[in-house]
Coordinates of C-alpha atoms in Angstrom, one line a residue:
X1 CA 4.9 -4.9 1.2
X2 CA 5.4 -1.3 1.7
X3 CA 9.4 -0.2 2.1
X4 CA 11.2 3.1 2.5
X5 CA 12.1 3.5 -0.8
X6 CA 8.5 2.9 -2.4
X7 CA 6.9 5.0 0.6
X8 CA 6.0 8.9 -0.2
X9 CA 9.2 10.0 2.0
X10 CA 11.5 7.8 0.4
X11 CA 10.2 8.8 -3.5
X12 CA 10.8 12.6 -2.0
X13 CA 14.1 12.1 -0.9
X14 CA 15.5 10.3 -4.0
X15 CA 13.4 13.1 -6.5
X16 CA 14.9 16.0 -4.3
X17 CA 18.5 14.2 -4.2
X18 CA 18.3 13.7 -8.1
X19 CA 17.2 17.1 -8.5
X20 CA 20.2 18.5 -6.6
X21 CA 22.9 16.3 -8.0
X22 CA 21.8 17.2 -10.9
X23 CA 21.5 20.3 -10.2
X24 CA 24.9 20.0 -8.7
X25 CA 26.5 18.3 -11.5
X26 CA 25.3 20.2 -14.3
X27 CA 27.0 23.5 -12.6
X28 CA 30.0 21.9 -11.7
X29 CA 30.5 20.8 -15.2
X30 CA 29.6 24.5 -16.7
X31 CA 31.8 26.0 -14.0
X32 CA 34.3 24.0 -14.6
X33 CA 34.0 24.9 -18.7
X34 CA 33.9 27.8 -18.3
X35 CA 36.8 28.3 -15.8
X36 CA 39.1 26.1 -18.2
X37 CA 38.5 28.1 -20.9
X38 CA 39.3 31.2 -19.1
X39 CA 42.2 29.7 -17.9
X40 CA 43.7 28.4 -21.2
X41 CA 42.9 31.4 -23.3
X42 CA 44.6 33.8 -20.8
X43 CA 47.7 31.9 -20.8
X44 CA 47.6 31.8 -24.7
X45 CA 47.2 35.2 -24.9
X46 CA 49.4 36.0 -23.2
X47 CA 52.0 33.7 -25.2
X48 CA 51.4 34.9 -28.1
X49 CA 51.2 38.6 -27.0
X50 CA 55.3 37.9 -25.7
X51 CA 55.9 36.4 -28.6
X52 CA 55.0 38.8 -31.3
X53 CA 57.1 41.3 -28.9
X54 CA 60.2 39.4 -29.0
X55 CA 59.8 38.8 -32.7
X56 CA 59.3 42.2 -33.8
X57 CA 62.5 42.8 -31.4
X58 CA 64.4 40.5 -34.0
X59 CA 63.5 41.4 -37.0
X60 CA 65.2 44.5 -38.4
X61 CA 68.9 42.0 -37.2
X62 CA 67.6 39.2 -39.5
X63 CA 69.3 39.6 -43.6
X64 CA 67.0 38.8 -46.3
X65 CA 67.1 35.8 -47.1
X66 CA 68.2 34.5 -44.1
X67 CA 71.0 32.8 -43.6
X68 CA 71.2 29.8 -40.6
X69 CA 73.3 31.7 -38.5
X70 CA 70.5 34.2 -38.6
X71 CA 67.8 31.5 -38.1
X72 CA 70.0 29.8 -34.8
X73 CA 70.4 33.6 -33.3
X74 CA 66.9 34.5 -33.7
X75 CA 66.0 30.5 -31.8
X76 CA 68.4 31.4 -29.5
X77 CA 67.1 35.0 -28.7
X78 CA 63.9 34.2 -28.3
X79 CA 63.9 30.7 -26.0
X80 CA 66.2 33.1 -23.8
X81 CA 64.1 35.6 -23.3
X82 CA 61.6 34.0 -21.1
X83 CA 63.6 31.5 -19.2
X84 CA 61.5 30.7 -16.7
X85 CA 58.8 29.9 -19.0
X86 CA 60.8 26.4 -20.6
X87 CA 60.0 27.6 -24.1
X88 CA 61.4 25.6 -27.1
X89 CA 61.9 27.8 -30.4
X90 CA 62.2 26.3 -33.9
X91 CA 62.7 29.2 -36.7
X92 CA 62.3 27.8 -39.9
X93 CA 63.0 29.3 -44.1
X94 CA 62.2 26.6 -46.4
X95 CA 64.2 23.8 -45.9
X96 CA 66.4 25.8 -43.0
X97 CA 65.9 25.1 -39.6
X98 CA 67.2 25.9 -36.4
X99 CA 66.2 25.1 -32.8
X100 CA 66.8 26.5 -29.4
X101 CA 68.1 23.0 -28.1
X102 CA 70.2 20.8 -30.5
X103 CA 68.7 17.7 -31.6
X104 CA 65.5 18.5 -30.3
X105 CA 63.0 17.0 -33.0
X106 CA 60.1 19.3 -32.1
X107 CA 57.7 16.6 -32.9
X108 CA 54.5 18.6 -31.4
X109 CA 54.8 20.1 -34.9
X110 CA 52.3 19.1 -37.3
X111 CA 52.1 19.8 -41.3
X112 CA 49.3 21.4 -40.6
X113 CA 50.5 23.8 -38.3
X114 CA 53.3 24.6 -40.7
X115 CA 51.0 25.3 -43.9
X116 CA 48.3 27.2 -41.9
X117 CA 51.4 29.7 -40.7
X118 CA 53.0 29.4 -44.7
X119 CA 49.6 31.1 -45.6
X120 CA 48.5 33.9 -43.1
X121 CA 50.6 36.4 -41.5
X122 CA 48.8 36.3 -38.1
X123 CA 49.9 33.9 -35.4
X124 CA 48.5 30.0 -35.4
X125 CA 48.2 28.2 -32.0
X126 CA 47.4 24.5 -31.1
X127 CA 47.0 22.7 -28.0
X128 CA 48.8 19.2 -28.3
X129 CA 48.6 16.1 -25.8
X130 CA 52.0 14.2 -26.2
X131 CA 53.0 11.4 -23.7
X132 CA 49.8 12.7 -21.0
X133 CA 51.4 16.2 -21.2
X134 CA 49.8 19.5 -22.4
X135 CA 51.7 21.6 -23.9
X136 CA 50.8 24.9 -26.1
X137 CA 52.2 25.4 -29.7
X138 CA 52.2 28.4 -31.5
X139 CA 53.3 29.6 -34.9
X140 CA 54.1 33.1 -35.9
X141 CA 55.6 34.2 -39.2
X142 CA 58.5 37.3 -39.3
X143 CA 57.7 40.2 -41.2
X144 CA 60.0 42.7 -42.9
X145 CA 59.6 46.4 -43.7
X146 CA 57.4 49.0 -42.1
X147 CA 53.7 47.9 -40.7
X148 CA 52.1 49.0 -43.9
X149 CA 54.1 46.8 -45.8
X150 CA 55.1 43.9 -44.2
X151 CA 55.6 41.2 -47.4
X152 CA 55.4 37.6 -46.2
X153 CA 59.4 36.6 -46.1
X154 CA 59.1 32.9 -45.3
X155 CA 60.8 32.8 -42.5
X156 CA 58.8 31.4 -39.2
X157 CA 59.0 30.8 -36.0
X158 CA 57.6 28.2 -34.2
X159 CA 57.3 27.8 -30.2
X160 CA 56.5 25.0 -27.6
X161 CA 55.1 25.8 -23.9
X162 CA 54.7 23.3 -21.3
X163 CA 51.4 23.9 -19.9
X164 CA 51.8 22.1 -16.8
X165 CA 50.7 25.2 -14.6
X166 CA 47.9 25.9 -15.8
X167 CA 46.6 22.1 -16.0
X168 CA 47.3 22.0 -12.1
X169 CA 45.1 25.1 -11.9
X170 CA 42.4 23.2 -14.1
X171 CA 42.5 19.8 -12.1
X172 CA 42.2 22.3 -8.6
X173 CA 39.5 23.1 -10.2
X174 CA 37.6 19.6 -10.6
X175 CA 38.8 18.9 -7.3
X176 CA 37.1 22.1 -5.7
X177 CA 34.1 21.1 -7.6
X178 CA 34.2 18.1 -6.5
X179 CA 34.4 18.7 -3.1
X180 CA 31.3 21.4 -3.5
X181 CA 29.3 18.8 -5.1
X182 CA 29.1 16.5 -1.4
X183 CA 27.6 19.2 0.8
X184 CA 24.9 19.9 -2.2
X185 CA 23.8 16.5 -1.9
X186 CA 24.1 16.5 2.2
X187 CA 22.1 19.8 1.9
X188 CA 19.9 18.4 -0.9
X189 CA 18.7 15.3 2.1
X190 CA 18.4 17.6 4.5
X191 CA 15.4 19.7 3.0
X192 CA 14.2 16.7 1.5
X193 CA 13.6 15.1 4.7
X194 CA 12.3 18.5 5.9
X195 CA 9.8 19.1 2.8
X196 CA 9.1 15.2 3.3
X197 CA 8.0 16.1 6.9
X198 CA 6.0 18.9 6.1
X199 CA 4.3 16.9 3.6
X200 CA 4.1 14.0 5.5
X201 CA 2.7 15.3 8.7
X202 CA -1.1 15.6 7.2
X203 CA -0.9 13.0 5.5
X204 CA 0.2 11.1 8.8
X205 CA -2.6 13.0 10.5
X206 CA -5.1 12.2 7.6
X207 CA -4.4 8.5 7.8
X208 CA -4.4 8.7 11.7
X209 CA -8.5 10.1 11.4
X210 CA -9.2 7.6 8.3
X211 CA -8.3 5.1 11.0
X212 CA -10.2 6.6 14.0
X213 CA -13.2 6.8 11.7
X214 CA -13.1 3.1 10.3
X215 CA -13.1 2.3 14.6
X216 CA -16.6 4.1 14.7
X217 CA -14.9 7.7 16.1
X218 CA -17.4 9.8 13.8
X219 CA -16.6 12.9 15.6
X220 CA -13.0 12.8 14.5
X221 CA -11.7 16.0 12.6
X222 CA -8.6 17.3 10.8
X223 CA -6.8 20.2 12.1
X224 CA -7.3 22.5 8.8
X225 CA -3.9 24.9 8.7
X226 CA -2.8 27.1 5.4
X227 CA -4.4 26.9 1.9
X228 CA -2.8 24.2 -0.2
X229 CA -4.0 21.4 -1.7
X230 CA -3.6 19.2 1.6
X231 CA -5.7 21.9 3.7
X232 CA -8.2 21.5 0.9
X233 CA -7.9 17.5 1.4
X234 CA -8.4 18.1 5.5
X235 CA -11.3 20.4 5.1
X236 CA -13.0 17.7 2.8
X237 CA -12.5 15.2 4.8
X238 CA -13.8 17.0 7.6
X239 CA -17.3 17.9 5.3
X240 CA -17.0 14.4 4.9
X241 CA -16.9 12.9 8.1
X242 CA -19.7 15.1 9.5
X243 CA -22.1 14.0 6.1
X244 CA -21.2 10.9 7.8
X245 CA -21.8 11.2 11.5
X246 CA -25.2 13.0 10.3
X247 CA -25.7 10.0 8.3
X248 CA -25.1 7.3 10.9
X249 CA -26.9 9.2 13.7
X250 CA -30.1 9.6 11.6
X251 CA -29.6 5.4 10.6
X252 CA -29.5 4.7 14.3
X253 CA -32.5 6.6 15.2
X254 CA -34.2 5.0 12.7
X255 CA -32.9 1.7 13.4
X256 CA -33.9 2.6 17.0
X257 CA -37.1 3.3 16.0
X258 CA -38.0 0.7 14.1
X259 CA -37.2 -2.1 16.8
X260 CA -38.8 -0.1 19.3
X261 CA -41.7 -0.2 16.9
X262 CA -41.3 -4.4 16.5
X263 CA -40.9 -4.8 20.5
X264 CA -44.4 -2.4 21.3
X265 CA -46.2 -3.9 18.5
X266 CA -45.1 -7.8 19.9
X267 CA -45.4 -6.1 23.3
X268 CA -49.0 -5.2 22.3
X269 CA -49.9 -8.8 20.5
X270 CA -49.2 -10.8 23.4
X271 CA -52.4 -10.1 25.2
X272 CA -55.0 -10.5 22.6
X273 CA -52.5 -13.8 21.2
X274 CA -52.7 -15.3 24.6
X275 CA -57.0 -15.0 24.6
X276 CA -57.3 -16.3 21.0
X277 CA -54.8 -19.4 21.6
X278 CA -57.0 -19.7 24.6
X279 CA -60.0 -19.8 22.9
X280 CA -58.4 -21.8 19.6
X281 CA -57.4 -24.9 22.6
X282 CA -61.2 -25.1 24.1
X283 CA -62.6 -24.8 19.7
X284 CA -59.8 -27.9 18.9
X285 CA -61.4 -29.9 22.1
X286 CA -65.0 -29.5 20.3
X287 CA -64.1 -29.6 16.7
X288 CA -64.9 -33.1 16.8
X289 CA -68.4 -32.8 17.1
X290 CA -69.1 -30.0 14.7
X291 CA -69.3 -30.3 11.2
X292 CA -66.7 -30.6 8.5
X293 CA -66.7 -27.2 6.7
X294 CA -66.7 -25.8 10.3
X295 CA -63.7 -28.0 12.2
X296 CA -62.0 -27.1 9.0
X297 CA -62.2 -23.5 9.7
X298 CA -61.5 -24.1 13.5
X299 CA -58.4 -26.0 12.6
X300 CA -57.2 -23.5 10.4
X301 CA -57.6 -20.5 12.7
X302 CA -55.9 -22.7 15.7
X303 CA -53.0 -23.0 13.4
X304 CA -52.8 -19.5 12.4
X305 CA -52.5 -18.6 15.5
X306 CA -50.2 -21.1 16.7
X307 CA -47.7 -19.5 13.7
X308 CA -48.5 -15.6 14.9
X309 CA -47.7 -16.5 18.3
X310 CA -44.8 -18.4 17.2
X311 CA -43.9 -15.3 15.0
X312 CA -44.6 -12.8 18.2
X313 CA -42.0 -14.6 19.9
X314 CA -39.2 -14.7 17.5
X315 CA -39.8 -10.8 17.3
X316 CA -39.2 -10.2 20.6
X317 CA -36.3 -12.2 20.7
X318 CA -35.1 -10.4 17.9
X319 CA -35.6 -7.3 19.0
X320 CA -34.0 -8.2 22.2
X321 CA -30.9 -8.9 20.5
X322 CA -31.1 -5.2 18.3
X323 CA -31.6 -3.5 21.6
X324 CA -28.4 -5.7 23.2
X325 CA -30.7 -6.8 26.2
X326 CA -29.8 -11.1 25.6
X327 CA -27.3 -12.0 27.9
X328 CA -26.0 -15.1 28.6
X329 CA -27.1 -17.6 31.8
X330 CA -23.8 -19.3 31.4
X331 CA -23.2 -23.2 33.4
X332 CA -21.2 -26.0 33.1
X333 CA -23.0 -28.7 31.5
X334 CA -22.6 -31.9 29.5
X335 CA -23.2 -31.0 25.9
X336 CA -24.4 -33.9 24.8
X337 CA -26.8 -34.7 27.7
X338 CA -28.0 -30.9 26.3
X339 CA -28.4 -31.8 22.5
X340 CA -30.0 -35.2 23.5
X341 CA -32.8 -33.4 25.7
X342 CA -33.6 -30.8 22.9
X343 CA -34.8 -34.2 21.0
X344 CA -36.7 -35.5 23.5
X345 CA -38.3 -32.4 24.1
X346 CA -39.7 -31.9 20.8
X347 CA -39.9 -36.1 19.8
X348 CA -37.3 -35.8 17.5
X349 CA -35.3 -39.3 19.0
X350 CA -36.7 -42.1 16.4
X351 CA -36.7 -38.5 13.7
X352 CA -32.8 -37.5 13.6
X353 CA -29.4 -40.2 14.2
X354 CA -27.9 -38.8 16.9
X355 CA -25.7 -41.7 17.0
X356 CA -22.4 -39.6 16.6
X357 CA -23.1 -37.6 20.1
X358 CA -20.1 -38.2 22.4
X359 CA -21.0 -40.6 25.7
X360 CA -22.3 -38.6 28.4
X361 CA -20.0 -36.9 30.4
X362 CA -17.2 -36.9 27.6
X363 CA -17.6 -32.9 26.7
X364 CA -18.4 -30.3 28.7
X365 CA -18.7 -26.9 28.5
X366 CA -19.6 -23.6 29.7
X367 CA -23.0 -22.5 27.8
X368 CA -26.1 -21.0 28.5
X369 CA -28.9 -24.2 28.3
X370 CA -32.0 -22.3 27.1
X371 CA -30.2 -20.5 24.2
X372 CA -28.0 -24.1 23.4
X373 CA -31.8 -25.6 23.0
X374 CA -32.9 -22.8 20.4
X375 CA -29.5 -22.8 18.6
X376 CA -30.1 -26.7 17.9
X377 CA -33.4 -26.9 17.9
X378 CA -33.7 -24.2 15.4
X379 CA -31.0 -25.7 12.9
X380 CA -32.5 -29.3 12.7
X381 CA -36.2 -28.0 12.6
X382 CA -35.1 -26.0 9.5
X383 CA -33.1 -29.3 8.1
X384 CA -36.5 -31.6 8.5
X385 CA -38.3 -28.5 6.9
X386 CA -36.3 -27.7 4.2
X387 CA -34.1 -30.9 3.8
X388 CA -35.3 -34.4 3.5
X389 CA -34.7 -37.0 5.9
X390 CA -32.4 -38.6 7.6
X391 CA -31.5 -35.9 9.6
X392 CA -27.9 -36.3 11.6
X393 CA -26.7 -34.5 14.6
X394 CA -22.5 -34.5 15.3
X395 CA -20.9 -33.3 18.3
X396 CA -17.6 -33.4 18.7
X397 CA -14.3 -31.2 20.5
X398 CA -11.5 -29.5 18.0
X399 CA -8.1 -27.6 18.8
X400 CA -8.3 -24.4 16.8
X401 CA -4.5 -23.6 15.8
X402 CA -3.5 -19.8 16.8
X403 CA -4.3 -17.5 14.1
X404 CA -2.5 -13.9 13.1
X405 CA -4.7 -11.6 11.8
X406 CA -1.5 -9.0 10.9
X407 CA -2.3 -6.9 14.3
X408 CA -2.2 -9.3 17.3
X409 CA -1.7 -12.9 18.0
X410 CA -4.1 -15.2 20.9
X411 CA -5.4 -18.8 21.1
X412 CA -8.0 -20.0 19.9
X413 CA -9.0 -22.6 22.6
X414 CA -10.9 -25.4 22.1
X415 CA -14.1 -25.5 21.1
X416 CA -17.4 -28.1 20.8
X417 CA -18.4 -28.0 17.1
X418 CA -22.1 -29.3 16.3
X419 CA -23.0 -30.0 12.9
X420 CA -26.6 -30.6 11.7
X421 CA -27.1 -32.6 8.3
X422 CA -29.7 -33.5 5.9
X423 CA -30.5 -35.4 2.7
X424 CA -31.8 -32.9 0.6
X425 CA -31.3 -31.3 -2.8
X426 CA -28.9 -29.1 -0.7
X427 CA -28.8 -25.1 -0.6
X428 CA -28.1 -23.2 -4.5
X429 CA -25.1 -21.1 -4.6
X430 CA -26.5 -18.1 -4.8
X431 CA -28.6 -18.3 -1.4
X432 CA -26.1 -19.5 0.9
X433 CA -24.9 -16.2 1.7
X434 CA -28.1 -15.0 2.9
X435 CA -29.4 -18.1 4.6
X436 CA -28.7 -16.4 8.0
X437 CA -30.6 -13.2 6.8
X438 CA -33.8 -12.2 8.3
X439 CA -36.9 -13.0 6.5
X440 CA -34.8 -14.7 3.8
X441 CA -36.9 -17.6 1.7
X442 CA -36.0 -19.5 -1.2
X443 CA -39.2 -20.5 -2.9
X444 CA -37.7 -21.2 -6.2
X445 CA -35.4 -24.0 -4.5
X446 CA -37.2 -25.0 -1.4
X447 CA -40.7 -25.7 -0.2
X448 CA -42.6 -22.6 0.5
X449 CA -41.7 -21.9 4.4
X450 CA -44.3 -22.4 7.1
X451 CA -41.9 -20.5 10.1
X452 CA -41.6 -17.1 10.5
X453 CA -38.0 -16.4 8.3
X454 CA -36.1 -16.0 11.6
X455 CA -35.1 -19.2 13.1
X456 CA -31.3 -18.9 11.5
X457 CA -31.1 -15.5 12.3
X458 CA -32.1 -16.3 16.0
X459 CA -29.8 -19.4 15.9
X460 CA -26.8 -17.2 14.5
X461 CA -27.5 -14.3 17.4
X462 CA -27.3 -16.5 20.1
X463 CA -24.0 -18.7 18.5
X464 CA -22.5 -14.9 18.4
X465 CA -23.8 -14.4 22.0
X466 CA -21.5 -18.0 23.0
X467 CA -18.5 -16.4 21.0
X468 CA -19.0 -18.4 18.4
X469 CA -19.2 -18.7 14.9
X470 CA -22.2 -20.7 11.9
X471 CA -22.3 -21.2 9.1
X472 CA -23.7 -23.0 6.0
X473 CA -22.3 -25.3 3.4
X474 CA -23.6 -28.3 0.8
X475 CA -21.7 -31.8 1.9
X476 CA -19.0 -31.8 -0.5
X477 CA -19.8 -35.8 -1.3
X478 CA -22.5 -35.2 -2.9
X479 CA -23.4 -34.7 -7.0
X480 CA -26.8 -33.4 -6.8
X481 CA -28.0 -30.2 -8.5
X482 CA -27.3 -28.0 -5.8
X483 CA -23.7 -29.1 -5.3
X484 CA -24.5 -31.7 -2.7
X485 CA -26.5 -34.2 -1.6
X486 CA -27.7 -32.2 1.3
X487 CA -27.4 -29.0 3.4
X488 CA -24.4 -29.0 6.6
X489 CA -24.7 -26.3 9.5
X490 CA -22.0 -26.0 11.6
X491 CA -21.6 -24.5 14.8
X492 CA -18.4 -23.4 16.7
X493 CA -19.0 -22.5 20.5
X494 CA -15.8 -22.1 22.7
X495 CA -15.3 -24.5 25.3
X496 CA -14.4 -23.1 29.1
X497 CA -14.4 -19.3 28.1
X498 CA -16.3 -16.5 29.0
X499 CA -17.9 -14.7 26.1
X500 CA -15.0 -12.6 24.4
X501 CA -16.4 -10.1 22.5
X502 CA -13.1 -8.9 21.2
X503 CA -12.7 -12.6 19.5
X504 CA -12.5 -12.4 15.9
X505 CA -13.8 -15.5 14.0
X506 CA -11.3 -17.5 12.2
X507 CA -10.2 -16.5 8.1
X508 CA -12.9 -16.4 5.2
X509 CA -15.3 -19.5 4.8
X510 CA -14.6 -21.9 1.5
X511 CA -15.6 -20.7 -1.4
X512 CA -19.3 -22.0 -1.6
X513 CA -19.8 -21.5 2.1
X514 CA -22.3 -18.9 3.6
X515 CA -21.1 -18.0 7.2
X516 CA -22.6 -16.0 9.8
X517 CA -19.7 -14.0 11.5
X518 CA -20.4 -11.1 14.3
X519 CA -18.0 -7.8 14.5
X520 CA -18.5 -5.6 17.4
X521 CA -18.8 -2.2 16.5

């Protein structure tokens, strides 16, 4: 099941809002490095810059070797000239030391920081996190004599600097980021959902025409607009369609062709059939009294000719149907009565058990008599043919349940279901799904045919005329070769409906079933 996140706008609205928050996030964090460093490495700078001043200041007052008097003044000097600032001085001559507060322990101080400013005579700085506060420590040591000379005297001094200010500039900072990084997003679904439209609107329209074609609208086209790869999809589509139409046309005139050619040509028989099955009745009166090679001969043409005129008609029924001239003389009758007078028509009452026929009166329905008469009479004339005997006719009423076929829901109403069976070896998988198709024989599994190949076809036009649906199976009881111990049509006709030629027939057959089913174009 298709939902928005696995459709082609959902995947380009998460891909663009990925792309952007990345995007987003990987600027935020370089701005925000960036901006921090900046930030920090003014401010020490700038420390270290007022430090060296005030040292320098100091230095000519301090005696060599100092004495801690002179270490306490130069503390003291120093954390007072930048009062506003909170900076904590520690000057320091071997094991001398002196702060600018009393007892203050000056614990930011590492050994490190003292060896690495015993050893150079340029300033040291660290940044130290004590108790979640920032603070900057620097380390400067106090030169004596002119610039030139400046020997390394020992003496240090050491200073501490809350950097509270500048951490409220640097968490501003994330926050303003932040707060950037929301609108990106917000913007970021905005032209996804945009691009997604633009994208989405030929494929929307591309779909729409795949659609309109599939209903039979051959003439449908795509609007072709711009150059990209989807204007390239439209315009093939479009080549495509009209290959198509061009295709489909030339099929129909062919098609139309050829069953005008099959209704002249049957047309055209008719006449000279009529004179020869005249002729063959008055030979069959007189064959009696000729001689054998001769009434063999005479026999044999009267029977030929029964089978072209048999095949004449089937023709013209068939091409009545490809031309969509059979319509249906619809009445309400008593099925049964119907089925039991298609016997007795053709002397099939002592020849098929009709013994499961409802009593007369029982089920009715509205049918067209004539084309009722060739459905059945075609189906069990194809199971004494092709089957073995006995031969048994069931009629009978079912309830079809309403079906969903994922578009619309209806009833299916009731309708009379006829099944014809016989005792044969049964129908091989492999031909049941053409058993309804025109000319369609199985010589390697059944006697050689003596009909014309279109009785099931006619039978299966004229269910499909009723609404209904046929189709073929092997009796499941059965072991024989085949898969049964006999063949099974079955016929579906709606009971008390007009012919529907919207009605779709019910879901796929069993596996193993042939069945006829009719789709109006």
């Amino acid at each position: 099941m298709r939902t928005p996140l696995n459709g082609l706008r959902g995947r380009l609205l998460v891909a663009f809002v990925l792309v952007a928050a990345v995007a987003a996030l990987t600027t935020g964090a370089l701005t925000f490095r960036e901006a921090r460093i900046g930030v920090l490495q003014q401010s020490q700078d700038n420390v270290i810059k007022r430090l060296r001043e005030h040292v320098n200041s100091l230095a000519p007052g301090i005696s060599y070797p100092p004495t801690q008097q002179d270490l306490e003044w130069v503390a003291e000097q120093v954390a007072r000239a930048e009062p506003t600032q909170r900076w904590r001085v520690l000057a320091t001559y071997g094991d001398l030391r002196a702060g600018s507060t009393p007892l203050d322990s000056f614990t930011e101080l590492t050994p490190a920081m003292r060896s690495a400013v015993g050893s150079r005579r340029a300033a040291v700085f660290q940044r130290v996190t004590t108790g979640g506060r920032s603070s900057l420590v620097v380390g400067m040591p106090v030169a004596f004599g002119s610039p030139a000379e400046r020997p390394a005297s020992g003496v240090a001094v050491f200073l501490t600097v809350p950097q509270t200010g500048e951490q409220g500039y640097v968490d501003a900072l994330v926050t303003a980021i932040g707060r950037a990084v929301v609108p990106a997003l917000g913007l970021a679904v905005l032209l996804a959902l945009l691009a997604a439209r633009g994208v989405l609107r030929p494929v929307r329209e591309l779909r729409r025409a795949t659609r309109s074609i599939a209903e039979g609208h051959l003439d449908t086209r795509l609007a072709v607009n711009g150059s990209d790869e989807l204007a390239d999809l439209s315009h093939t589509f479009n080549e495509t369609a009209a290959a198509l139409e061009e295709s489909v046309a030339e099929l129909r005139r062919m098609g139309a062709r050829a069953r005008r050619f099959v209704a002249d040509v049957s047309h055209e028989l008719r006449t000279p059939l009529a004179a020869m099955s005249a002729v063959t009745d008055v030979l069959d009166e007189e064959a009696a009294q000729l001689d054998g090679d001769t009434a063999t001969a005479v026999r044999l043409i009267s029977s030929e000719t029964v089978k072209l005129t048999r095949l004449v008609d089937d023709l013209m029924e068939i091409s009545r149907f490809d031309a969509g001239a059979a319509g249906l003389q619809l009445d309400d009758l008593d099925l049964a009565e119907c089925l039991h007078r298609t016997l007795a028509a053709r002397a099939w009452l002592d020849t098929v058990d009709s013994t499961r026929l409802p009593a007369p009166g029982e089920l009715r329905g509205r049918v067209d008599p004539r084309r009722l008469d060739v459905i059945v009479a075609n189906l069990i004339g194809n199971a004494l043919q092709h089957g073995a005997r006995p031969v048994e006719l069931r009629l009978y009423a079912q309830e079809l349940p309403r079906s969903d076929d994922g578009h619309r829901h209806r009833d299916r109403h009731r309708v009379a279901v006829i099944e014809v069976l016989d005792s044969g070896p049964g129908i091989p998988a492999d031909v049941l799904p053409h058993v309804f198709d025109r000319f369609y024989k199985s010589d390697s599994a059944r006697p050689r045919s003596e009909g014309s190949g279109l009785g099931l076809s006619i039978a299966a036009e004229n269910v499909r005329l009723h609404g209904g649906t046929v189709r073929a199976a092997n009796r499941a009881e059965g072991t024989g070769d085949a898969g049964g111990t006999g063949a099974v049509f079955t016929v579906e006709i709606p009971l008390g409906q007009e012919q529907d030629p919207e009605q779709d027939p019910e879901g796929p057959p069993d596996e193993g079933i042939a069945s006829f089913r009719w789709e109006e174009a």
